[in-house]
Amino acid sequence: MPSLENLYQHFKGAPFALLAINVKEKREVVQRFFSSKGLSFPVLSDEDGQVTALYGVRSHPMQFLIDARGNLIGIASGYREWDTDEMKALIRALINMK
């Protein structure tokens, strides 16, 4: 999660949003965890697992890249270092797509 925080901070002010969705845990528990780790990107709660089922999530973590029009443009399953130069270049390219 530190690499997601670094990515979030790197693209702050750009047309980019990062949202975490926590699955089947109480919102208060998740908020305490985020606070204790110094994570500042938004986290949503899917306490009943409906969003997880809707997107067909079968493993955690799972990332979905969604464009400004709401179209799913990529999926990544498993852990990734999101703050590498290569990932930042990918995000920059996706942001600049028309």
PDB file of C-alpha atoms in Angstrom:
ATOM      1  CA  MET A   1       0.000   0.000   0.000  1.00  0.00           C
ATOM      2  CA  PRO A   2       2.887   2.426   0.411  1.00  0.00           C
ATOM      3  CA  SER A   3       3.472   2.295  -3.360  1.00  0.00           C
ATOM      4  CA  LEU A   4      -0.190   3.214  -3.950  1.00  0.00           C
ATOM      5  CA  GLU A   5       0.185   6.150  -1.564  1.00  0.00           C
ATOM      6  CA  ASN A   6       3.312   7.264  -3.457  1.00  0.00           C
ATOM      7  CA  LEU A   7       1.434   6.989  -6.776  1.00  0.00           C
ATOM      8  CA  TYR A   8      -1.508   8.930  -5.333  1.00  0.00           C
ATOM      9  CA  GLN A   9       0.791  11.716  -4.132  1.00  0.00           C
ATOM     10  CA  HIS A  10       2.718  11.772  -7.434  1.00  0.00           C
ATOM     11  CA  PHE A  11      -0.431  12.343  -9.504  1.00  0.00           C
ATOM     12  CA  LYS A  12      -2.161  14.706  -7.075  1.00  0.00           C
ATOM     13  CA  GLY A  13      -3.690  17.518  -9.111  1.00  0.00           C
ATOM     14  CA  ALA A  14      -3.650  15.488 -12.342  1.00  0.00           C
ATOM     15  CA  PRO A  15      -6.833  14.095 -13.909  1.00  0.00           C
ATOM     16  CA  PHE A  16      -6.300  10.878 -11.965  1.00  0.00           C
ATOM     17  CA  ALA A  17      -8.171   9.274  -9.085  1.00  0.00           C
ATOM     18  CA  LEU A  18      -7.162   6.388  -6.897  1.00  0.00           C
ATOM     19  CA  LEU A  19      -9.827   4.664  -4.811  1.00  0.00           C
ATOM     20  CA  ALA A  20      -9.404   1.634  -2.593  1.00  0.00           C
ATOM     21  CA  ILE A  21     -12.335  -0.645  -1.900  1.00  0.00           C
ATOM     22  CA  ASN A  22     -12.096  -2.728   1.221  1.00  0.00           C
ATOM     23  CA  VAL A  23     -14.073  -5.958   1.247  1.00  0.00           C
ATOM     24  CA  LYS A  24     -16.121  -7.386   4.110  1.00  0.00           C
ATOM     25  CA  GLU A  25     -14.649  -5.363   6.962  1.00  0.00           C
ATOM     26  CA  LYS A  26     -16.242  -2.672   9.059  1.00  0.00           C
ATOM     27  CA  ARG A  27     -15.555   0.858   7.857  1.00  0.00           C
ATOM     28  CA  GLU A  28     -14.183   1.896  11.274  1.00  0.00           C
ATOM     29  CA  VAL A  29     -11.579  -0.897  11.232  1.00  0.00           C
ATOM     30  CA  VAL A  30     -10.436   0.077   7.753  1.00  0.00           C
ATOM     31  CA  GLN A  31     -10.252   3.785   8.606  1.00  0.00           C
ATOM     32  CA  ARG A  32      -8.116   3.012  11.681  1.00  0.00           C
ATOM     33  CA  PHE A  33      -5.773   0.895   9.554  1.00  0.00           C
ATOM     34  CA  PHE A  34      -5.419   3.608   6.880  1.00  0.00           C
ATOM     35  CA  SER A  35      -4.797   6.236   9.538  1.00  0.00           C
ATOM     36  CA  SER A  36      -2.176   4.112  11.328  1.00  0.00           C
ATOM     37  CA  LYS A  37      -0.293   3.562   8.055  1.00  0.00           C
ATOM     38  CA  GLY A  38      -0.452   7.216   6.956  1.00  0.00           C
ATOM     39  CA  LEU A  39      -2.502   6.409   3.851  1.00  0.00           C
ATOM     40  CA  SER A  40      -4.390   9.404   2.526  1.00  0.00           C
ATOM     41  CA  PHE A  41      -6.083   8.120  -0.631  1.00  0.00           C
ATOM     42  CA  PRO A  42      -9.832   7.468  -0.380  1.00  0.00           C
ATOM     43  CA  VAL A  43     -11.045   4.075   0.761  1.00  0.00           C
ATOM     44  CA  LEU A  44     -14.576   2.838   0.194  1.00  0.00           C
ATOM     45  CA  SER A  45     -16.207  -0.044   1.993  1.00  0.00           C
ATOM     46  CA  ASP A  46     -17.872  -3.087   0.431  1.00  0.00           C
ATOM     47  CA  GLU A  47     -18.996  -4.651   3.702  1.00  0.00           C
ATOM     48  CA  ASP A  48     -21.460  -7.056   2.088  1.00  0.00           C
ATOM     49  CA  GLY A  49     -19.301  -7.979  -0.938  1.00  0.00           C
ATOM     50  CA  GLN A  50     -21.765  -6.765  -3.592  1.00  0.00           C
ATOM     51  CA  VAL A  51     -19.219  -4.682  -5.508  1.00  0.00           C
ATOM     52  CA  THR A  52     -16.701  -7.513  -5.344  1.00  0.00           C
ATOM     53  CA  ALA A  53     -19.248  -9.897  -6.854  1.00  0.00           C
ATOM     54  CA  LEU A  54     -20.255  -7.364  -9.517  1.00  0.00           C
ATOM     55  CA  TYR A  55     -16.664  -7.033 -10.746  1.00  0.00           C
ATOM     56  CA  GLY A  56     -15.893 -10.752 -10.455  1.00  0.00           C
ATOM     57  CA  VAL A  57     -13.061 -10.308  -7.975  1.00  0.00           C
ATOM     58  CA  ARG A  58     -11.538 -13.687  -7.157  1.00  0.00           C
ATOM     59  CA  SER A  59      -8.256 -12.643  -5.563  1.00  0.00           C
ATOM     60  CA  HIS A  60      -6.886  -9.765  -3.532  1.00  0.00           C
ATOM     61  CA  PRO A  61      -5.482  -7.322  -4.259  1.00  0.00           C
ATOM     62  CA  MET A  62      -7.071  -6.616  -7.612  1.00  0.00           C
ATOM     63  CA  GLN A  63      -6.857  -3.328  -9.465  1.00  0.00           C
ATOM     64  CA  PHE A  64      -9.172  -1.928 -12.109  1.00  0.00           C
ATOM     65  CA  LEU A  65      -8.171   0.916 -14.409  1.00  0.00           C
ATOM     66  CA  ILE A  66     -11.222   2.906 -15.436  1.00  0.00           C
ATOM     67  CA  ASP A  67     -11.076   5.842 -17.837  1.00  0.00           C
ATOM     68  CA  ALA A  68     -12.782   9.209 -17.402  1.00  0.00           C
ATOM     69  CA  ARG A  69     -15.851   7.956 -19.274  1.00  0.00           C
ATOM     70  CA  GLY A  70     -16.244   4.990 -16.913  1.00  0.00           C
ATOM     71  CA  ASN A  71     -14.881   2.384 -19.324  1.00  0.00           C
ATOM     72  CA  LEU A  72     -12.832  -0.482 -17.933  1.00  0.00           C
ATOM     73  CA  ILE A  73      -9.462  -0.261 -19.700  1.00  0.00           C
ATOM     74  CA  GLY A  74      -7.290  -2.600 -17.643  1.00  0.00           C
ATOM     75  CA  ILE A  75      -7.173  -5.120 -14.829  1.00  0.00           C
ATOM     76  CA  ALA A  76      -4.216  -6.119 -12.664  1.00  0.00           C
ATOM     77  CA  SER A  77      -4.425  -9.060 -10.297  1.00  0.00           C
ATOM     78  CA  GLY A  78      -1.992  -9.473  -7.420  1.00  0.00           C
ATOM     79  CA  TYR A  79       0.535  -7.192  -5.800  1.00  0.00           C
ATOM     80  CA  ARG A  80       2.286  -4.534  -7.886  1.00  0.00           C
ATOM     81  CA  GLU A  81       4.781  -1.784  -7.144  1.00  0.00           C
ATOM     82  CA  TRP A  82       2.692   1.133  -8.418  1.00  0.00           C
ATOM     83  CA  ASP A  83       5.269   3.865  -7.878  1.00  0.00           C
ATOM     84  CA  THR A  84       7.930   2.682 -10.330  1.00  0.00           C
ATOM     85  CA  ASP A  85       8.939   4.847 -13.283  1.00  0.00           C
ATOM     86  CA  GLU A  86       7.340   2.310 -15.649  1.00  0.00           C
ATOM     87  CA  MET A  87       3.980   2.408 -13.837  1.00  0.00           C
ATOM     88  CA  LYS A  88       4.036   6.192 -13.708  1.00  0.00           C
ATOM     89  CA  ALA A  89       4.690   6.276 -17.471  1.00  0.00           C
ATOM     90  CA  LEU A  90       1.760   3.908 -18.026  1.00  0.00           C
ATOM     91  CA  ILE A  91      -0.561   6.096 -15.937  1.00  0.00           C
ATOM     92  CA  ARG A  92       0.647   9.231 -17.753  1.00  0.00           C
ATOM     93  CA  ALA A  93      -0.059   7.566 -21.125  1.00  0.00           C
ATOM     94  CA  LEU A  94      -3.526   6.510 -19.979  1.00  0.00           C
ATOM     95  CA  ILE A  95      -4.327   9.983 -18.649  1.00  0.00           C
ATOM     96  CA  ASN A  96      -3.364  11.515 -21.988  1.00  0.00           C
ATOM     97  CA  MET A  97      -5.486   9.114 -24.069  1.00  0.00           C
ATOM     98  CA  LYS A  98      -8.425  10.792 -25.779  1.00  0.00           C
TER      99      LYS A  98
END
